[in-house]
Amino acid sequence: MAERIETTADIAQPLDAAAVMRLFPAPPRLLALGEPTHGEDALLDVRNAVFRQLVEQYGYRTITIESDCLRGLVVDDYVTWGAGTLDEVMARGFSHPWGPSAPNRELVRWMRAYNEGRPARERIRFAGFDGPLEITGAESPRQALTALHGCLSAWVDPDLLPCTAKTLDRLLGADDRWTEPEAMMDPARSVGRSADAGRLRTLAADLASLLDEQTPHLIASASRDDWERARLHARTATGLLAYHYAMADDSPARMTRMLGARDRMMAANLLALAERGPSFVHAHNSHLQRTKSSMRMWQGRLEWWSAGALVSARLGGEYGFVATALGTIRHHGVDTPPPETVEGLLYALPDDPCVIEPARLADALGDPRPEPRVSSWFGYAPLDAGHLDTVDGVVFVKDMPRP
């Protein structure tokens, strides 16, 4: 064991953007940094530091995080153009309970300060890449559908539109029937397979097709930003309707389809950001990994392809994934890792945080590789040494401070 620790120490480097870039033959178009748990400010501080260096030293121009893609537009308008106030953005621009945290506030503040006075082409951008949903439910498709319809109404011949705004409003009905909380456990409470929802799926597909067909005209008539936002609304509208359709499924595959639909929406948003240029991605390891994601729920173990796996299949070497592992989260009962685990070996390293090449880490661990650490808290997913061949790097952070 002492020999393994010494070997591992030899291959670890203090974490900075340069150390991360040395993991790759060329800077990836999408560079993803995962986290093994949510809500820990120490991990977001690491993210912020790496992103600042990527911007200043390597020309990265976008950061995207695991947050609602439509709410993210509020943040982007602020950091890019100064729309609104910082307090308003923090209140409205993030989804998930951990959204308006101190490190996220600092990220937004720094991005706005960086962009101040710079030409538009040099400004950095923010995006959420999650859908307007969580595992416990989904939003109404109203915002995305009406925004898409509004954009097309302003830009193309009205005769080309498949419906009027009034038709959409009538079919959508009250938003609370889409957000019914009981629908997560009871598919019969979901509106996703109603006649109105079926008609909306057809109309959303028709509107998305019209947007694609009119691309040359739209780019000439409006700004590229407007066109990209219309595409985001099209992806979100069709993705949300597909998610609600899966929610109404009463087959054994229901939850697998819902989880897969969410990551498919994430992947579509990431691929669109890759078209814009070099982007930095931050989310849970499980959404960014190249292997299948898994979760144990009331009906047993579920598996589905993660957003990272879907993006990697399309981008190949232009997608890079660095997984983060950590030592302790004592306020959640996650104490010093056992020495025979990956985290136990890494916990003995002098540098904190540090970055390690996975191939050399695998060599240091030896064969057979250690079994994954057993987490005493459901909100933390330890690093699986069996997945080292599918990641481009490992970042290790020792201790999560108590909040």
Short mmCIF file of C-alpha atoms in Angstrom, two decimals:
data_model
loop_
_atom_site.label_atom_id
_atom_site.label_comp_id
_atom_site.label_asym_id
_atom_site.label_seq_id
_atom_site.Cartn_x
_atom_site.Cartn_y
_atom_site.Cartn_z
CA MET A 1 0.00 0.00 0.00
CA ALA A 2 2.82 2.46 0.81
CA GLU A 3 4.34 1.84 -2.61
CA ARG A 4 1.00 2.57 -4.31
CA ILE A 5 0.59 5.86 -2.43
CA GLU A 6 4.11 6.94 -3.36
CA THR A 7 3.51 6.09 -7.02
CA THR A 8 0.23 7.94 -7.04
CA ALA A 9 1.87 11.02 -5.48
CA ASP A 10 4.40 11.04 -8.31
CA ILE A 11 1.68 11.36 -10.95
CA ALA A 12 -0.52 14.00 -9.26
CA GLN A 13 -0.22 17.67 -10.13
CA PRO A 14 -1.67 20.77 -8.46
CA LEU A 15 -4.92 21.64 -10.19
CA ASP A 16 -5.00 24.46 -12.70
CA ALA A 17 -6.15 24.83 -16.30
CA ALA A 18 -2.68 24.04 -17.66
CA ALA A 19 -2.59 20.72 -15.78
CA VAL A 20 -6.03 19.87 -17.16
CA MET A 21 -5.00 20.75 -20.71
CA ARG A 22 -1.98 18.48 -20.49
CA LEU A 23 -4.43 15.57 -20.33
CA PHE A 24 -5.44 16.20 -23.96
CA PRO A 25 -3.58 16.29 -27.28
CA ALA A 26 -5.55 19.45 -28.14
CA PRO A 27 -8.10 21.58 -26.24
CA PRO A 28 -11.47 19.82 -26.51
CA ARG A 29 -14.41 21.71 -27.96
CA LEU A 30 -16.49 20.62 -24.96
CA LEU A 31 -14.49 20.24 -21.75
CA ALA A 32 -16.63 18.70 -19.01
CA LEU A 33 -15.75 18.74 -15.31
CA GLY A 34 -17.99 16.50 -13.24
CA GLU A 35 -18.79 16.54 -9.55
CA PRO A 36 -19.74 13.53 -7.39
CA THR A 37 -22.35 15.41 -5.35
CA HIS A 38 -24.37 18.61 -5.55
CA GLY A 39 -24.53 21.59 -3.26
CA GLU A 40 -20.91 21.76 -2.08
CA ASP A 41 -19.46 25.25 -2.50
CA ALA A 42 -15.87 23.95 -2.42
CA LEU A 43 -16.45 22.09 -5.69
CA LEU A 44 -18.01 25.17 -7.30
CA ASP A 45 -15.03 27.26 -6.18
CA VAL A 46 -12.78 24.80 -8.02
CA ARG A 47 -15.03 25.07 -11.07
CA ASN A 48 -14.87 28.87 -11.01
CA ALA A 49 -11.08 28.94 -10.74
CA VAL A 50 -10.62 26.53 -13.64
CA PHE A 51 -13.10 28.42 -15.83
CA ARG A 52 -11.39 31.77 -15.26
CA GLN A 53 -8.08 30.26 -16.35
CA LEU A 54 -9.68 28.59 -19.38
CA VAL A 55 -11.06 31.97 -20.45
CA GLU A 56 -7.87 33.93 -19.88
CA GLN A 57 -5.36 31.38 -21.12
CA TYR A 58 -7.13 29.08 -23.60
CA GLY A 59 -9.89 31.11 -25.24
CA TYR A 60 -12.92 29.31 -23.83
CA ARG A 61 -15.97 31.52 -24.21
CA THR A 62 -18.94 29.70 -22.63
CA ILE A 63 -19.68 28.00 -19.33
CA THR A 64 -22.74 25.78 -19.06
CA ILE A 65 -24.02 24.15 -15.90
CA GLU A 66 -26.68 21.66 -14.80
CA SER A 67 -29.50 24.18 -14.61
CA ASP A 68 -32.68 25.03 -16.54
CA CYS A 69 -31.73 26.06 -20.09
CA LEU A 70 -34.53 28.64 -20.30
CA ARG A 71 -33.74 30.24 -16.95
CA GLY A 72 -30.12 30.35 -18.09
CA LEU A 73 -31.11 32.92 -20.71
CA VAL A 74 -31.74 35.38 -17.85
CA VAL A 75 -28.16 34.89 -16.63
CA ASP A 76 -26.73 35.15 -20.14
CA ASP A 77 -28.56 38.42 -20.80
CA TYR A 78 -27.04 39.84 -17.63
CA VAL A 79 -23.44 38.72 -18.10
CA THR A 80 -23.42 39.52 -21.82
CA TRP A 81 -25.45 42.74 -22.02
CA GLY A 82 -25.98 43.88 -18.42
CA ALA A 83 -29.76 43.28 -18.47
CA GLY A 84 -31.32 43.36 -14.99
CA THR A 85 -29.50 43.28 -11.66
CA LEU A 86 -27.36 40.65 -10.00
CA ASP A 87 -29.99 40.05 -7.31
CA GLU A 88 -32.72 39.55 -9.93
CA VAL A 89 -30.56 37.16 -11.92
CA MET A 90 -29.71 35.03 -8.90
CA ALA A 91 -33.40 34.82 -7.99
CA ARG A 92 -34.68 33.95 -11.49
CA GLY A 93 -31.77 32.54 -13.47
CA PHE A 94 -31.11 29.19 -11.80
CA SER A 95 -33.07 26.02 -11.16
CA HIS A 96 -32.43 23.33 -8.51
CA PRO A 97 -32.06 24.14 -4.80
CA TRP A 98 -28.31 24.73 -5.01
CA GLY A 99 -28.60 27.27 -7.85
CA PRO A 100 -28.38 30.65 -6.06
CA SER A 101 -25.26 29.73 -4.05
CA ALA A 102 -22.39 32.05 -3.18
CA PRO A 103 -20.00 30.53 -5.79
CA ASN A 104 -22.66 30.82 -8.50
CA ARG A 105 -23.19 34.45 -7.54
CA GLU A 106 -19.45 35.05 -7.71
CA LEU A 107 -19.29 33.36 -11.13
CA VAL A 108 -22.03 35.61 -12.51
CA ARG A 109 -20.46 38.73 -10.97
CA TRP A 110 -17.03 37.89 -12.44
CA MET A 111 -18.44 37.15 -15.89
CA ARG A 112 -20.28 40.48 -15.97
CA ALA A 113 -17.13 42.33 -14.87
CA TYR A 114 -15.05 40.51 -17.51
CA ASN A 115 -17.47 41.46 -20.29
CA GLU A 116 -17.80 45.10 -19.31
CA GLY A 117 -16.45 47.26 -22.14
CA ARG A 118 -15.41 44.34 -24.37
CA PRO A 119 -16.59 43.98 -27.98
CA ALA A 120 -19.52 41.56 -28.36
CA ARG A 121 -17.38 38.96 -30.15
CA GLU A 122 -14.99 38.78 -27.16
CA ARG A 123 -17.59 38.42 -24.43
CA ILE A 124 -18.03 35.21 -22.49
CA ARG A 125 -21.42 33.52 -22.26
CA PHE A 126 -23.48 31.53 -19.78
CA ALA A 127 -25.92 28.69 -20.46
CA GLY A 128 -27.95 26.14 -18.58
CA PHE A 129 -28.09 22.81 -20.38
CA ASP A 130 -30.67 20.91 -18.33
CA GLY A 131 -34.29 20.90 -19.40
CA PRO A 132 -36.96 22.77 -17.41
CA LEU A 133 -37.49 19.65 -15.33
CA GLU A 134 -36.14 17.56 -12.51
CA ILE A 135 -36.58 13.94 -11.51
CA THR A 136 -39.65 15.00 -9.49
CA GLY A 137 -41.51 16.70 -12.32
CA ALA A 138 -41.46 18.90 -15.42
CA GLU A 139 -42.61 22.35 -16.44
CA SER A 140 -45.37 23.19 -18.89
CA PRO A 141 -44.13 23.48 -22.49
CA ARG A 142 -45.92 26.85 -22.74
CA GLN A 143 -42.87 29.12 -22.46
CA ALA A 144 -40.83 27.26 -25.06
CA LEU A 145 -43.70 26.71 -27.51
CA THR A 146 -45.02 30.26 -27.40
CA ALA A 147 -41.51 31.75 -27.72
CA LEU A 148 -40.79 29.53 -30.73
CA HIS A 149 -44.11 30.45 -32.34
CA GLY A 150 -43.52 34.14 -31.62
CA CYS A 151 -40.08 34.10 -33.25
CA LEU A 152 -41.38 32.41 -36.39
CA SER A 153 -44.39 34.73 -36.53
CA ALA A 154 -42.04 37.71 -36.62
CA TRP A 155 -39.73 36.28 -39.28
CA VAL A 156 -41.63 34.13 -41.79
CA ASP A 157 -44.76 34.25 -43.95
CA PRO A 158 -47.74 33.67 -41.60
CA ASP A 159 -49.20 31.19 -44.11
CA LEU A 160 -46.29 28.86 -43.36
CA LEU A 161 -47.14 28.56 -39.67
CA PRO A 162 -48.98 25.34 -38.77
CA CYS A 163 -51.23 27.05 -36.20
CA THR A 164 -52.05 30.30 -34.49
CA ALA A 165 -50.95 31.43 -31.04
CA LYS A 166 -54.57 31.08 -29.88
CA THR A 167 -54.58 27.42 -30.94
CA LEU A 168 -51.45 26.77 -28.89
CA ASP A 169 -52.97 28.50 -25.88
CA ARG A 170 -56.16 26.46 -26.12
CA LEU A 171 -54.30 23.15 -26.43
CA LEU A 172 -51.91 23.98 -23.59
CA GLY A 173 -54.71 24.81 -21.18
CA ALA A 174 -53.87 25.51 -17.55
CA ASP A 175 -50.20 25.10 -16.70
CA ASP A 176 -50.95 23.26 -13.46
CA ARG A 177 -52.19 20.22 -15.34
CA TRP A 178 -48.67 19.87 -16.79
CA THR A 179 -46.96 20.38 -13.42
CA GLU A 180 -49.27 18.02 -11.46
CA PRO A 181 -46.94 16.71 -8.68
CA GLU A 182 -48.75 13.36 -8.38
CA ALA A 183 -47.88 12.51 -11.99
CA MET A 184 -44.36 11.42 -11.02
CA MET A 185 -45.69 8.40 -9.12
CA ASP A 186 -48.97 7.94 -10.99
CA PRO A 187 -48.82 8.02 -14.81
CA ALA A 188 -52.61 8.28 -14.94
CA ARG A 189 -52.27 11.80 -13.47
CA SER A 190 -50.06 12.94 -16.37
CA VAL A 191 -51.48 14.93 -19.27
CA GLY A 192 -48.67 13.74 -21.53
CA ARG A 193 -50.75 11.29 -23.62
CA SER A 194 -53.96 13.29 -23.87
CA ALA A 195 -55.38 14.27 -27.24
CA ASP A 196 -54.28 17.87 -26.69
CA ALA A 197 -50.72 16.80 -25.86
CA GLY A 198 -50.62 14.63 -28.98
CA ARG A 199 -51.68 17.57 -31.13
CA LEU A 200 -49.07 19.77 -29.46
CA ARG A 201 -46.32 17.23 -30.19
CA THR A 202 -47.23 17.37 -33.87
CA LEU A 203 -47.33 21.17 -33.91
CA ALA A 204 -44.03 21.45 -32.02
CA ALA A 205 -42.38 19.14 -34.57
CA ASP A 206 -43.86 21.21 -37.42
CA LEU A 207 -42.63 24.47 -35.90
CA ALA A 208 -39.15 23.01 -35.35
CA SER A 209 -39.07 21.80 -38.95
CA LEU A 210 -40.11 25.22 -40.22
CA LEU A 211 -37.32 26.80 -38.19
CA ASP A 212 -34.79 24.48 -39.83
CA GLU A 213 -36.21 25.02 -43.31
CA GLN A 214 -36.04 28.80 -42.97
CA THR A 215 -32.49 28.93 -41.53
CA PRO A 216 -30.89 31.01 -44.33
CA HIS A 217 -33.69 33.58 -44.17
CA LEU A 218 -33.72 33.68 -40.37
CA ILE A 219 -29.98 34.24 -40.03
CA ALA A 220 -30.19 37.03 -42.62
CA SER A 221 -33.26 38.62 -41.04
CA ALA A 222 -32.34 38.41 -37.36
CA SER A 223 -29.19 38.07 -35.31
CA ARG A 224 -27.48 34.73 -34.94
CA ASP A 225 -28.22 34.95 -31.21
CA ASP A 226 -31.95 35.18 -31.98
CA TRP A 227 -31.72 32.16 -34.28
CA GLU A 228 -29.83 30.15 -31.65
CA ARG A 229 -32.45 31.03 -29.03
CA ALA A 230 -35.23 29.95 -31.37
CA ARG A 231 -33.45 26.63 -31.81
CA LEU A 232 -33.18 26.32 -28.02
CA HIS A 233 -36.91 26.91 -27.68
CA ALA A 234 -37.58 24.30 -30.38
CA ARG A 235 -35.41 21.71 -28.64
CA THR A 236 -37.02 22.50 -25.29
CA ALA A 237 -40.59 22.37 -26.58
CA THR A 238 -40.16 19.03 -28.33
CA GLY A 239 -38.08 17.64 -25.46
CA LEU A 240 -40.58 18.63 -22.77
CA LEU A 241 -43.48 17.15 -24.71
CA ALA A 242 -41.53 13.91 -25.13
CA TYR A 243 -40.79 13.89 -21.38
CA HIS A 244 -44.46 14.41 -20.51
CA TYR A 245 -45.35 11.61 -22.95
CA ALA A 246 -42.96 9.32 -21.05
CA MET A 247 -44.47 10.42 -17.71
CA ALA A 248 -47.85 9.10 -18.88
CA ASP A 249 -46.39 5.68 -19.76
CA ASP A 250 -47.62 2.88 -17.48
CA SER A 251 -45.14 0.26 -18.72
CA PRO A 252 -42.13 -1.05 -16.72
CA ALA A 253 -39.84 1.06 -18.95
CA ARG A 254 -41.44 4.33 -17.82
CA MET A 255 -38.68 5.66 -15.54
CA THR A 256 -35.90 4.55 -17.87
CA ARG A 257 -37.56 6.47 -20.70
CA MET A 258 -37.95 9.57 -18.55
CA LEU A 259 -34.32 9.51 -17.42
CA GLY A 260 -33.17 8.91 -20.98
CA ALA A 261 -35.34 11.77 -22.26
CA ARG A 262 -33.77 14.17 -19.78
CA ASP A 263 -30.20 13.30 -20.74
CA ARG A 264 -31.12 13.41 -24.43
CA MET A 265 -32.30 17.01 -23.92
CA MET A 266 -29.04 17.78 -22.11
CA ALA A 267 -26.99 16.26 -24.93
CA ALA A 268 -28.85 18.25 -27.60
CA ASN A 269 -28.12 21.49 -25.72
CA LEU A 270 -24.44 20.59 -25.31
CA LEU A 271 -24.05 19.78 -29.01
CA ALA A 272 -25.60 23.15 -29.88
CA LEU A 273 -23.10 24.90 -27.58
CA ALA A 274 -20.26 22.99 -29.23
CA GLU A 275 -21.26 24.63 -32.52
CA ARG A 276 -20.71 28.03 -30.88
CA GLY A 277 -17.11 27.27 -29.90
CA PRO A 278 -15.00 26.00 -26.97
CA SER A 279 -17.26 25.52 -23.96
CA PHE A 280 -16.72 24.43 -20.35
CA VAL A 281 -19.36 22.11 -18.89
CA HIS A 282 -20.06 21.48 -15.20
CA ALA A 283 -22.57 18.95 -13.87
CA HIS A 284 -22.82 15.73 -11.91
CA ASN A 285 -20.38 13.03 -13.00
CA SER A 286 -23.32 10.76 -13.85
CA HIS A 287 -24.57 13.15 -16.56
CA LEU A 288 -21.13 13.63 -18.11
CA GLN A 289 -19.62 10.13 -18.06
CA ARG A 290 -19.15 8.07 -21.20
CA THR A 291 -20.59 4.93 -19.64
CA LYS A 292 -24.24 4.25 -18.89
CA SER A 293 -25.70 6.01 -15.89
CA SER A 294 -27.56 3.99 -13.28
CA MET A 295 -29.88 4.62 -10.36
CA ARG A 296 -31.70 2.39 -7.90
CA MET A 297 -35.32 3.37 -7.40
CA TRP A 298 -38.44 1.74 -6.01
CA GLN A 299 -38.75 -0.56 -9.03
CA GLY A 300 -35.09 -1.64 -8.97
CA ARG A 301 -31.94 -0.66 -10.84
CA LEU A 302 -32.35 1.59 -13.88
CA GLU A 303 -29.78 2.22 -16.61
CA TRP A 304 -29.71 4.79 -19.42
CA TRP A 305 -27.18 6.56 -21.63
CA SER A 306 -25.90 9.78 -20.09
CA ALA A 307 -25.62 13.10 -21.89
CA GLY A 308 -21.84 12.68 -21.89
CA ALA A 309 -22.10 9.29 -23.60
CA LEU A 310 -24.41 10.73 -26.25
CA VAL A 311 -22.17 13.75 -26.86
CA SER A 312 -18.98 11.67 -26.89
CA ALA A 313 -20.48 9.37 -29.52
CA ARG A 314 -21.01 12.42 -31.76
CA LEU A 315 -17.90 14.50 -31.01
CA GLY A 316 -15.30 11.82 -30.33
CA GLY A 317 -12.03 13.41 -29.23
CA GLU A 318 -13.56 16.90 -29.21
CA TYR A 319 -15.37 15.92 -25.99
CA GLY A 320 -13.26 15.74 -22.86
CA PHE A 321 -14.45 14.50 -19.48
CA VAL A 322 -12.63 15.01 -16.18
CA ALA A 323 -14.33 13.36 -13.20
CA THR A 324 -14.05 14.80 -9.70
CA ALA A 325 -13.61 12.62 -6.62
CA LEU A 326 -13.57 13.82 -3.03
CA GLY A 327 -12.47 12.70 0.42
CA THR A 328 -14.92 13.78 3.10
CA ILE A 329 -18.34 15.42 3.49
CA ARG A 330 -18.46 15.12 7.27
CA HIS A 331 -21.67 17.14 7.63
CA HIS A 332 -23.36 14.35 5.65
CA GLY A 333 -21.61 11.50 7.45
CA VAL A 334 -19.00 10.83 4.75
CA ASP A 335 -15.81 10.46 6.76
CA THR A 336 -12.18 9.75 5.88
CA PRO A 337 -12.15 7.22 3.03
CA PRO A 338 -10.83 3.70 3.70
CA PRO A 339 -7.20 3.41 2.51
CA GLU A 340 -7.98 0.53 0.15
CA THR A 341 -10.36 2.66 -1.96
CA VAL A 342 -9.43 5.04 -4.77
CA GLU A 343 -10.39 8.00 -2.59
CA GLY A 344 -8.35 6.55 0.27
CA LEU A 345 -5.22 6.45 -1.89
CA LEU A 346 -5.82 9.95 -3.21
CA TYR A 347 -6.53 11.31 0.27
CA ALA A 348 -2.86 10.79 1.18
CA LEU A 349 -1.66 13.11 -1.61
CA PRO A 350 0.01 16.39 -0.57
CA ASP A 351 -1.66 18.65 -3.17
CA ASP A 352 -5.27 19.72 -2.70
CA PRO A 353 -6.91 20.02 -5.13
CA CYS A 354 -4.95 17.98 -7.64
CA VAL A 355 -5.37 16.38 -11.05
CA ILE A 356 -4.28 12.86 -12.04
CA GLU A 357 -3.95 11.07 -15.36
CA PRO A 358 -6.36 8.11 -15.21
CA ALA A 359 -4.12 5.63 -17.03
CA ARG A 360 -1.25 6.23 -14.63
CA LEU A 361 -3.64 6.14 -11.68
CA ALA A 362 -4.92 2.77 -12.88
CA ASP A 363 -1.33 1.50 -13.07
CA ALA A 364 -0.68 2.73 -9.53
CA LEU A 365 -3.83 1.04 -8.23
CA GLY A 366 -2.76 -2.28 -9.66
CA ASP A 367 -4.87 -5.26 -10.64
CA PRO A 368 -7.49 -6.04 -9.56
CA ARG A 369 -8.64 -2.50 -9.10
CA PRO A 370 -10.28 -1.69 -5.76
CA GLU A 371 -14.03 -1.89 -5.39
CA PRO A 372 -15.87 1.46 -5.22
CA ARG A 373 -16.07 3.13 -1.85
CA VAL A 374 -19.39 2.55 -0.09
CA SER A 375 -21.15 5.87 0.51
CA SER A 376 -22.97 6.37 3.79
CA TRP A 377 -25.02 9.15 2.17
CA PHE A 378 -27.26 8.75 -0.88
CA GLY A 379 -26.31 12.18 -2.27
CA TYR A 380 -22.68 11.28 -2.95
CA ALA A 381 -21.46 8.90 -5.67
CA PRO A 382 -17.91 7.57 -5.15
CA LEU A 383 -15.51 7.12 -8.07
CA ASP A 384 -15.60 3.69 -9.69
CA ALA A 385 -12.05 2.55 -10.48
CA GLY A 386 -13.52 0.33 -13.19
CA HIS A 387 -14.44 3.49 -15.14
CA LEU A 388 -10.92 4.97 -15.24
CA ASP A 389 -10.48 3.82 -18.83
CA THR A 390 -13.42 6.01 -19.89
CA VAL A 391 -12.37 9.34 -18.32
CA ASP A 392 -9.69 11.76 -19.48
CA GLY A 393 -8.65 12.90 -16.03
CA VAL A 394 -9.46 12.81 -12.32
CA VAL A 395 -9.63 15.86 -10.06
CA PHE A 396 -9.44 15.17 -6.35
CA VAL A 397 -10.59 17.54 -3.59
CA LYS A 398 -9.93 16.37 -0.04
CA ASP A 399 -12.51 17.85 2.32
CA MET A 400 -15.84 19.62 1.99
CA PRO A 401 -16.07 22.36 4.67
CA ARG A 402 -19.12 22.39 6.88
CA PRO A 403 -21.70 24.92 5.65
#
